[in-house]
Amino acid sequence: MSLKEKKILIIIGGGISAYKALDLIRLLKKNYADVKAILTKSGKEFVTPLSITTLTKNKTFEDIFDKNSEAEIDHIALSRWADLIVVLPTTANFMTKLSIGKAEDLATTVLLASNRDILLVPAMNVRMWLHKATQNNLKILQDYGYLFIGPEKGEMACGEYGEGKMSSPRQIFSFLKNYFFEKNLVKNKNLKALVTTGPTREYLDPVRYISNESSGKQGYEVALALKKLGIKTKLIAGPSNFISSRDLKIKKIISAKQMMNEVKKSLPVDVAVCAAAVSDFRPINKSKNKIKKNQANLSSIQLEKNPDILDYLSKNNKARPKVVVGFSAETENVIQNSKIKIKEKYCDLIIVNDVSKKDSGFNSDYNRVSIIDKKGKIKSIPRNKKSFIASTIAKIILDKLLINDKNIN
Ligand code: C5P
């Protein structure tokens, strides 16, 4: 795929690998991309503005206080100009700045102001990379939605060996090609997704209901992650205080029946993710008025089964989404029970929440999951932010949706 008309802004950080930015620029230009570069103060110690300008055929941007360049193109315009921003090399110090939202020079200001995808290409000594501070920053930055490539394992400029070596210009170039290829495909195919999330409420009378502990956060994050990949996403959410319609199409519902109706209305879609903790049962009768203490038959509430939405979607011959994803919450025999469930529920992926631990799962911003596919392949993600887990799930879904197109290409 040609990168014609793709606008790529490269921010060159201060590390010995900065010289590799020149190779990457050369590769991008050869593939007709439009490239602009910001050279940080420390990056300037390793490469010169002249060599960058020669290769990009554009002015090299250097300092936020450069009155001439601000008049010509300010930091906001520069951050909007790009289709994608690449920071290369991303040093440990730079990661720290980004994780606390610093805006102290042109590079950090452009990044903080950006509404585009940003690819970080870390390069540093192995101890610096593995340091808890850097690893914590990594988690924060992944949570903020930064993309990462590398670092790789290998011999470093300092002579030590380990994880910290920057990905090669070829690897970065392949990543970028794949990134734009996927973006184009998603756009051309006009992919659509629906996600269910949150609990449902099944009312006994106007004030009392059966429900559960679900916060809806994980499904909300999955919907955001799918949308970020360019998939038109609708979230169908049960009652939750954590879900906002900030930048997502949301349909709020209360009961399982309403959720099912809304799901039916949303078909056809290419992917359905059922993250909702749908109440399995509902009272057969809902009293019109509040049931009085002395009137109630306290010995029994008669219940009937709610429709199984996931089951309806996965076994829907007429409008089965290409990818159907279910969730399951387990406290024991987590993997074994889920392998049974993926077969029973006839879905393509099942995300198993381990709800046995107190520091993740229900009502938490964190989760521990295993992603299981039909062949029994398992990808386990240890405790991490629900947003990070969501972007991993979204990427796996996208790969499944595009698998045939990728094989053809
Ligand atoms: O069978 P179980 O309820 O454990 O399965 C959980 C999965 O099924 C989740 O993906 C959940 O969203 C979905 N589900 C559903 N409708 C129901 C019950 C569960 O979509 N009535």
Coordinates of C-alpha atoms and ligand atoms in Angstrom, one line a residue:
M1 CA 0.0 0.0 0.0
S2 CA 1.3 3.4 -0.9
L3 CA 1.4 6.1 1.8
K4 CA 0.4 8.8 -0.7
E5 CA -1.4 11.7 0.9
K6 CA -0.6 10.4 4.4
K7 CA 0.7 13.1 6.6
I8 CA 3.2 11.9 9.2
L9 CA 4.7 14.1 11.9
I10 CA 7.9 12.8 13.4
I11 CA 9.1 14.1 16.7
I12 CA 12.8 13.3 17.1
G13 CA 13.8 12.8 20.7
G14 CA 17.2 12.9 22.4
G15 CA 18.8 9.5 22.2
I16 CA 21.5 7.8 20.1
S17 CA 18.9 6.1 18.0
A18 CA 17.7 9.5 16.7
Y19 CA 19.9 9.0 13.7
K20 CA 17.5 6.2 12.6
A21 CA 14.8 8.8 12.2
L22 CA 16.6 9.8 9.0
D23 CA 16.2 6.3 7.6
L24 CA 12.6 6.2 8.5
I25 CA 11.9 9.5 6.8
R26 CA 13.7 8.2 3.7
L27 CA 11.5 5.1 3.6
L28 CA 8.3 7.2 4.1
K29 CA 9.2 9.7 1.4
K30 CA 10.1 6.9 -1.0
N31 CA 6.5 5.7 -0.4
Y32 CA 5.1 9.2 -1.1
A33 CA 4.2 10.1 2.5
D34 CA 4.2 13.8 3.4
V35 CA 6.6 14.1 6.4
K36 CA 7.2 17.0 8.8
A37 CA 9.5 16.8 11.7
I38 CA 10.0 18.4 15.1
L39 CA 13.5 18.3 16.4
T40 CA 13.7 18.5 20.2
K41 CA 16.5 20.3 21.9
S42 CA 18.2 17.1 23.0
G43 CA 17.5 15.5 19.6
K44 CA 19.5 18.2 18.0
E45 CA 22.6 16.8 19.8
F46 CA 22.3 13.8 17.5
V47 CA 20.9 15.0 14.2
T48 CA 20.9 18.3 12.4
P49 CA 17.9 20.3 11.1
L50 CA 19.7 20.5 7.8
S51 CA 19.7 16.7 7.3
I52 CA 16.1 16.4 8.3
T53 CA 14.9 19.3 6.0
T54 CA 16.9 17.8 3.2
L55 CA 15.0 14.5 3.5
T56 CA 11.5 15.7 4.5
K57 CA 11.7 18.6 2.0
N58 CA 9.9 20.6 4.7
K59 CA 11.1 23.1 7.3
T60 CA 12.2 21.4 10.5
F61 CA 10.3 22.7 13.5
E62 CA 12.5 23.3 16.5
D63 CA 11.3 25.6 19.2
I64 CA 7.9 26.7 20.6
F65 CA 9.2 30.2 21.1
D66 CA 10.3 30.5 17.5
K67 CA 8.1 33.5 16.5
N68 CA 8.6 32.9 12.8
S69 CA 7.3 29.4 12.9
E70 CA 4.4 30.1 15.2
A71 CA 3.2 32.8 12.8
E72 CA 3.5 30.3 9.9
I73 CA 2.1 27.2 11.6
D74 CA 1.3 27.2 15.3
H75 CA 1.5 24.1 17.6
I76 CA -2.2 23.4 17.4
A77 CA -2.2 23.5 13.6
L78 CA 0.8 21.3 13.5
S79 CA -0.9 18.7 15.7
R80 CA -4.0 18.8 13.5
W81 CA -2.0 18.6 10.3
A82 CA -0.8 15.1 10.9
D83 CA -2.7 11.9 10.3
L84 CA -0.3 10.2 12.8
I85 CA 2.5 11.4 15.0
V86 CA 5.6 9.3 15.7
V87 CA 8.0 10.0 18.6
L88 CA 11.3 8.5 17.8
P89 CA 13.2 7.7 19.9
T90 CA 11.0 7.9 23.0
T91 CA 13.3 8.2 25.9
A92 CA 12.5 7.3 29.5
N93 CA 12.5 11.0 30.3
F94 CA 10.1 11.8 27.5
M95 CA 7.8 9.0 28.7
T96 CA 7.7 10.7 32.2
K97 CA 6.9 14.0 30.6
L98 CA 4.0 12.6 28.6
S99 CA 2.7 10.6 31.6
I100 CA 2.3 13.8 33.6
G101 CA 1.0 15.9 30.7
K102 CA 3.9 18.3 30.5
A103 CA 3.8 21.0 27.8
E104 CA 7.2 22.6 28.1
D105 CA 8.4 22.8 24.5
L106 CA 7.0 22.4 21.0
A107 CA 7.1 18.6 21.0
T108 CA 5.3 18.1 24.3
T109 CA 2.8 20.9 23.5
V110 CA 1.9 19.4 20.1
L111 CA 1.4 16.0 21.8
L112 CA -0.8 17.3 24.6
A113 CA -2.8 19.3 22.1
S114 CA -3.1 16.4 19.6
N115 CA -6.3 14.6 18.8
R116 CA -4.5 12.1 16.5
D117 CA -3.1 8.7 17.2
I118 CA 0.5 8.9 18.6
L119 CA 3.0 6.1 18.1
L120 CA 5.8 6.0 20.7
V121 CA 9.0 4.2 19.8
P122 CA 10.9 3.6 23.1
A123 CA 14.7 3.3 23.1
M124 CA 16.7 3.2 26.3
N125 CA 19.0 1.1 28.4
V126 CA 17.5 -2.2 29.6
R127 CA 17.6 -1.2 33.3
M128 CA 15.9 2.1 32.5
W129 CA 13.2 0.3 30.5
L130 CA 12.6 -2.3 33.2
H131 CA 12.6 0.2 36.1
K132 CA 9.3 0.3 37.9
A133 CA 8.9 4.0 37.2
T134 CA 9.2 3.5 33.4
Q135 CA 6.9 0.5 33.6
N136 CA 4.3 2.5 35.5
N137 CA 4.6 5.3 33.0
L138 CA 4.1 2.7 30.2
K139 CA 0.8 1.6 31.8
I140 CA -0.3 5.2 32.2
L141 CA 0.5 6.0 28.6
Q142 CA -1.2 2.9 27.3
D143 CA -4.2 3.9 29.3
Y144 CA -4.1 7.4 27.7
G145 CA -4.3 5.6 24.3
Y146 CA -0.7 6.0 23.0
L147 CA 0.4 3.3 20.6
F148 CA 3.7 1.5 21.1
I149 CA 6.1 -0.3 19.0
G150 CA 9.0 -2.1 20.7
P151 CA 11.4 -1.9 22.4
E152 CA 13.1 -5.0 21.1
K153 CA 15.6 -7.3 22.8
G154 CA 19.2 -6.9 21.6
E155 CA 22.5 -5.3 22.0
M156 CA 22.3 -1.6 22.8
A157 CA 24.5 1.3 22.0
C158 CA 25.8 1.3 25.6
G159 CA 27.1 -2.3 25.1
E160 CA 24.5 -4.0 27.4
Y161 CA 22.1 -6.6 26.1
G162 CA 18.3 -6.8 26.8
E163 CA 15.0 -5.2 26.2
G164 CA 15.3 -1.5 25.3
K165 CA 16.6 -1.5 21.8
M166 CA 14.6 0.7 19.4
S167 CA 12.6 -1.1 16.7
S168 CA 14.3 -0.7 13.3
P169 CA 13.1 1.9 10.7
R170 CA 11.9 -1.1 8.6
Q171 CA 9.8 -2.5 11.5
I172 CA 8.4 1.0 12.2
F173 CA 7.7 1.5 8.5
S174 CA 5.8 -1.9 8.3
F175 CA 3.8 -0.9 11.4
L176 CA 2.8 2.4 9.8
K177 CA 1.9 0.7 6.5
N178 CA -0.3 -1.8 8.4
Y179 CA -1.8 1.0 10.5
F180 CA -2.9 3.0 7.4
F181 CA -3.9 -0.2 5.6
E182 CA -6.3 -1.2 8.4
K183 CA -7.6 2.4 8.8
N184 CA -8.5 2.4 5.1
L185 CA -10.1 -1.0 5.1
V186 CA -12.2 -0.2 8.2
K187 CA -13.3 3.1 6.5
N188 CA -14.1 1.5 3.2
K189 CA -16.0 -1.4 4.7
N190 CA -18.0 0.9 6.9
L191 CA -17.7 -1.6 9.8
K192 CA -20.4 -1.5 12.5
A193 CA -20.4 -2.8 16.1
L194 CA -22.8 -3.1 18.9
V195 CA -21.7 -3.5 22.5
T196 CA -24.0 -4.4 25.5
T197 CA -22.8 -3.4 28.9
G198 CA -23.8 -2.8 32.5
P199 CA -26.4 -4.5 34.6
T200 CA -30.1 -4.7 33.9
R201 CA -32.8 -4.1 36.4
E202 CA -35.9 -6.2 36.7
Y203 CA -38.6 -4.4 38.7
L204 CA -40.8 -6.1 41.3
D205 CA -42.7 -2.9 41.9
P206 CA -42.0 0.8 41.1
V207 CA -39.1 1.0 43.6
R208 CA -37.7 -2.4 44.0
Y209 CA -35.7 -4.4 41.6
I210 CA -33.4 -7.4 41.0
S211 CA -30.0 -6.4 39.7
N212 CA -26.3 -7.0 40.1
E213 CA -22.9 -5.4 40.9
S214 CA -21.8 -4.7 37.3
S215 CA -20.5 -1.2 36.7
G216 CA -20.5 -1.5 32.9
K217 CA -17.0 0.0 32.7
Q218 CA -15.3 -2.9 30.8
G219 CA -18.0 -2.8 28.0
Y220 CA -17.8 1.0 27.9
E221 CA -14.1 0.8 27.3
V222 CA -14.5 -1.9 24.6
A223 CA -16.9 0.4 22.8
L224 CA -14.5 3.3 23.0
A225 CA -11.6 1.1 21.8
L226 CA -13.7 -0.2 18.8
K227 CA -14.7 3.4 17.9
K228 CA -11.0 4.5 18.1
L229 CA -10.2 1.9 15.5
G230 CA -12.7 3.6 13.2
I231 CA -15.6 1.1 13.7
K232 CA -19.1 2.7 13.9
T233 CA -20.0 1.6 17.4
K234 CA -23.3 1.7 19.4
L235 CA -23.3 1.0 23.1
I236 CA -26.4 -0.4 24.7
A237 CA -26.1 0.2 28.4
G238 CA -27.9 -0.7 31.5
P239 CA -28.1 1.7 34.4
S240 CA -24.6 2.9 35.4
N241 CA -23.1 6.1 36.7
F242 CA -19.8 5.4 34.9
I243 CA -21.0 5.7 31.4
S244 CA -21.0 9.0 29.6
S245 CA -22.0 9.7 26.0
R246 CA -18.9 11.9 25.7
D247 CA -18.0 10.6 22.3
L248 CA -20.0 7.5 21.8
K249 CA -23.5 6.7 20.6
I250 CA -25.3 5.3 23.6
K251 CA -28.7 3.9 24.1
K252 CA -29.6 3.6 27.7
I253 CA -32.0 0.8 28.7
I254 CA -33.2 -0.6 32.0
S255 CA -34.4 -4.2 31.7
A256 CA -33.1 -7.2 29.8
K257 CA -36.2 -7.1 27.6
Q258 CA -35.4 -3.5 26.5
M259 CA -31.8 -4.5 25.9
M260 CA -32.9 -7.3 23.6
N261 CA -35.2 -5.0 21.7
E262 CA -32.5 -2.4 21.2
V263 CA -30.1 -5.1 20.1
K264 CA -32.6 -6.4 17.5
K265 CA -33.1 -2.8 16.2
S266 CA -29.3 -2.4 15.8
L267 CA -28.8 -5.3 13.5
P268 CA -27.1 -6.0 11.1
V269 CA -23.7 -5.3 12.6
D270 CA -20.3 -6.8 11.8
V271 CA -19.4 -7.4 15.4
A272 CA -21.3 -7.8 18.6
V273 CA -19.7 -7.7 22.1
C274 CA -22.0 -8.8 24.9
A275 CA -20.4 -7.5 28.0
A276 CA -23.6 -6.8 29.9
A277 CA -24.4 -8.6 33.1
V278 CA -27.9 -9.3 32.0
S279 CA -30.2 -10.4 34.9
D280 CA -31.0 -14.0 34.2
F281 CA -34.4 -13.8 35.7
R282 CA -37.2 -11.3 36.1
P283 CA -40.3 -11.3 38.3
I284 CA -43.3 -12.7 36.4
N285 CA -45.5 -10.0 37.8
K286 CA -44.6 -6.4 38.4
S287 CA -46.8 -4.7 40.9
K288 CA -48.2 -1.4 39.7
N289 CA -47.9 0.1 43.2
K290 CA -45.3 -0.3 45.8
I291 CA -45.8 -3.6 47.6
K292 CA -46.7 -2.9 51.2
K293 CA -44.9 -4.8 53.9
N294 CA -48.0 -6.3 55.4
Q295 CA -49.5 -7.2 52.0
A296 CA -46.5 -9.0 50.6
N297 CA -46.3 -12.8 50.4
L298 CA -42.8 -12.9 51.8
S299 CA -42.2 -16.5 51.2
S300 CA -41.8 -16.3 47.4
I301 CA -41.2 -14.1 44.3
Q302 CA -42.1 -15.9 41.1
L303 CA -39.5 -15.5 38.5
E304 CA -39.2 -16.3 34.8
K305 CA -36.1 -16.5 32.6
N306 CA -34.9 -13.5 30.6
P307 CA -33.9 -13.9 26.9
D308 CA -30.3 -14.7 26.4
I309 CA -29.0 -11.9 24.1
L310 CA -25.7 -13.5 23.3
D311 CA -27.3 -16.7 22.4
Y312 CA -29.8 -14.9 20.2
L313 CA -27.0 -13.1 18.3
S314 CA -24.6 -16.0 17.9
K315 CA -27.3 -18.4 16.7
N316 CA -29.0 -15.9 14.5
N317 CA -28.9 -17.5 11.0
K318 CA -30.2 -14.4 9.2
A319 CA -28.1 -11.7 10.7
R320 CA -25.3 -13.3 12.7
P321 CA -22.5 -10.7 13.2
K322 CA -19.2 -11.9 11.7
V323 CA -17.6 -11.8 15.2
V324 CA -19.6 -12.4 18.3
V325 CA -17.9 -11.9 21.7
G326 CA -19.2 -13.1 25.0
F327 CA -18.0 -12.4 28.6
S328 CA -18.0 -14.7 31.5
A329 CA -17.3 -14.2 35.2
E330 CA -15.8 -17.1 36.9
T331 CA -14.3 -17.7 40.3
E332 CA -13.0 -21.3 39.9
N333 CA -11.9 -23.5 37.0
V334 CA -11.8 -20.3 35.1
I335 CA -10.4 -21.6 31.8
Q336 CA -12.2 -25.0 31.8
N337 CA -15.6 -23.5 32.5
S338 CA -15.1 -20.8 29.8
K339 CA -14.1 -23.4 27.1
I340 CA -17.4 -25.1 27.8
K341 CA -19.2 -21.7 27.6
I342 CA -17.7 -20.7 24.2
K343 CA -19.1 -23.9 22.7
E344 CA -22.5 -23.6 24.4
K345 CA -22.9 -20.0 23.5
Y346 CA -21.5 -20.5 20.0
C347 CA -19.4 -17.3 20.1
D348 CA -16.1 -16.5 18.4
L349 CA -14.3 -15.2 21.5
I350 CA -15.0 -15.3 25.2
I351 CA -13.5 -12.9 27.6
V352 CA -13.2 -14.5 31.0
N353 CA -13.2 -12.1 34.0
D354 CA -11.5 -13.6 37.0
V355 CA -13.8 -12.1 39.7
S356 CA -12.2 -14.0 42.6
K357 CA -9.8 -11.1 43.4
K358 CA -10.8 -8.0 45.3
D359 CA -8.5 -5.5 43.4
S360 CA -10.1 -6.0 40.0
G361 CA -13.3 -6.9 38.3
F362 CA -16.7 -5.6 39.6
N363 CA -16.7 -1.8 40.0
S364 CA -13.0 -1.4 39.6
D365 CA -11.0 0.4 36.9
Y366 CA -8.9 -2.7 36.7
N367 CA -9.5 -6.2 35.4
R368 CA -7.8 -9.6 34.9
V369 CA -8.9 -11.5 31.9
S370 CA -8.2 -14.4 29.6
I371 CA -9.3 -14.1 26.0
I372 CA -10.2 -17.5 24.6
D373 CA -11.0 -18.3 20.9
K374 CA -12.9 -21.1 19.4
K375 CA -9.8 -23.2 18.9
G376 CA -9.0 -22.9 22.6
K377 CA -6.2 -20.4 22.1
I378 CA -5.8 -18.4 25.3
K379 CA -4.3 -14.9 25.8
S380 CA -4.2 -14.0 29.4
I381 CA -3.8 -10.4 30.5
P382 CA -2.7 -9.9 34.1
R383 CA -4.2 -7.1 36.2
N384 CA -4.3 -4.0 34.1
K385 CA -6.6 -1.0 33.4
K386 CA -9.9 -1.9 31.8
S387 CA -9.0 0.6 29.0
F388 CA -5.8 -1.3 28.1
I389 CA -7.7 -4.6 28.2
A390 CA -10.3 -3.1 26.0
S391 CA -7.9 -2.0 23.3
T392 CA -6.3 -5.4 23.3
I393 CA -9.7 -7.0 22.8
A394 CA -10.6 -4.5 20.1
K395 CA -7.4 -5.2 18.2
I396 CA -8.1 -9.0 18.3
I397 CA -11.7 -8.3 17.0
L398 CA -10.4 -6.2 14.2
D399 CA -7.8 -8.8 13.2
K400 CA -10.7 -11.3 13.0
L401 CA -12.8 -9.0 10.9
L402 CA -10.0 -8.3 8.5
I403 CA -8.4 -11.7 8.3
N404 CA -9.5 -12.4 4.8
D405 CA -8.6 -9.0 3.4
K406 CA -5.1 -9.3 5.0
N407 CA -4.5 -12.7 3.5
I408 CA -5.4 -11.4 0.1
N409 CA -3.1 -8.4 0.4
Ligands
C5P1 O1 -24.3 -17.8 30.8 P1 -23.7 -16.5 31.3 O2 -24.8 -15.5 31.8 O3 -22.6 -16.7 32.3 O4 -23.0 -15.9 30.0 C1 -22.5 -14.6 30.1 C2 -22.5 -14.0 28.7 O5 -23.8 -14.1 28.1 C3 -22.1 -12.5 28.7 O6 -21.5 -12.2 27.5 C4 -23.5 -11.9 28.8 O7 -23.4 -10.5 28.3 C5 -24.3 -12.8 28.0 N1 -25.7 -12.8 28.4 C6 -26.7 -12.2 27.6 N2 -28.0 -12.3 27.9 C7 -28.4 -13.0 29.0 C8 -27.4 -13.6 29.8 C9 -26.1 -13.5 29.5 O8 -26.4 -11.6 26.5 N3 -29.7 -13.0 29.3

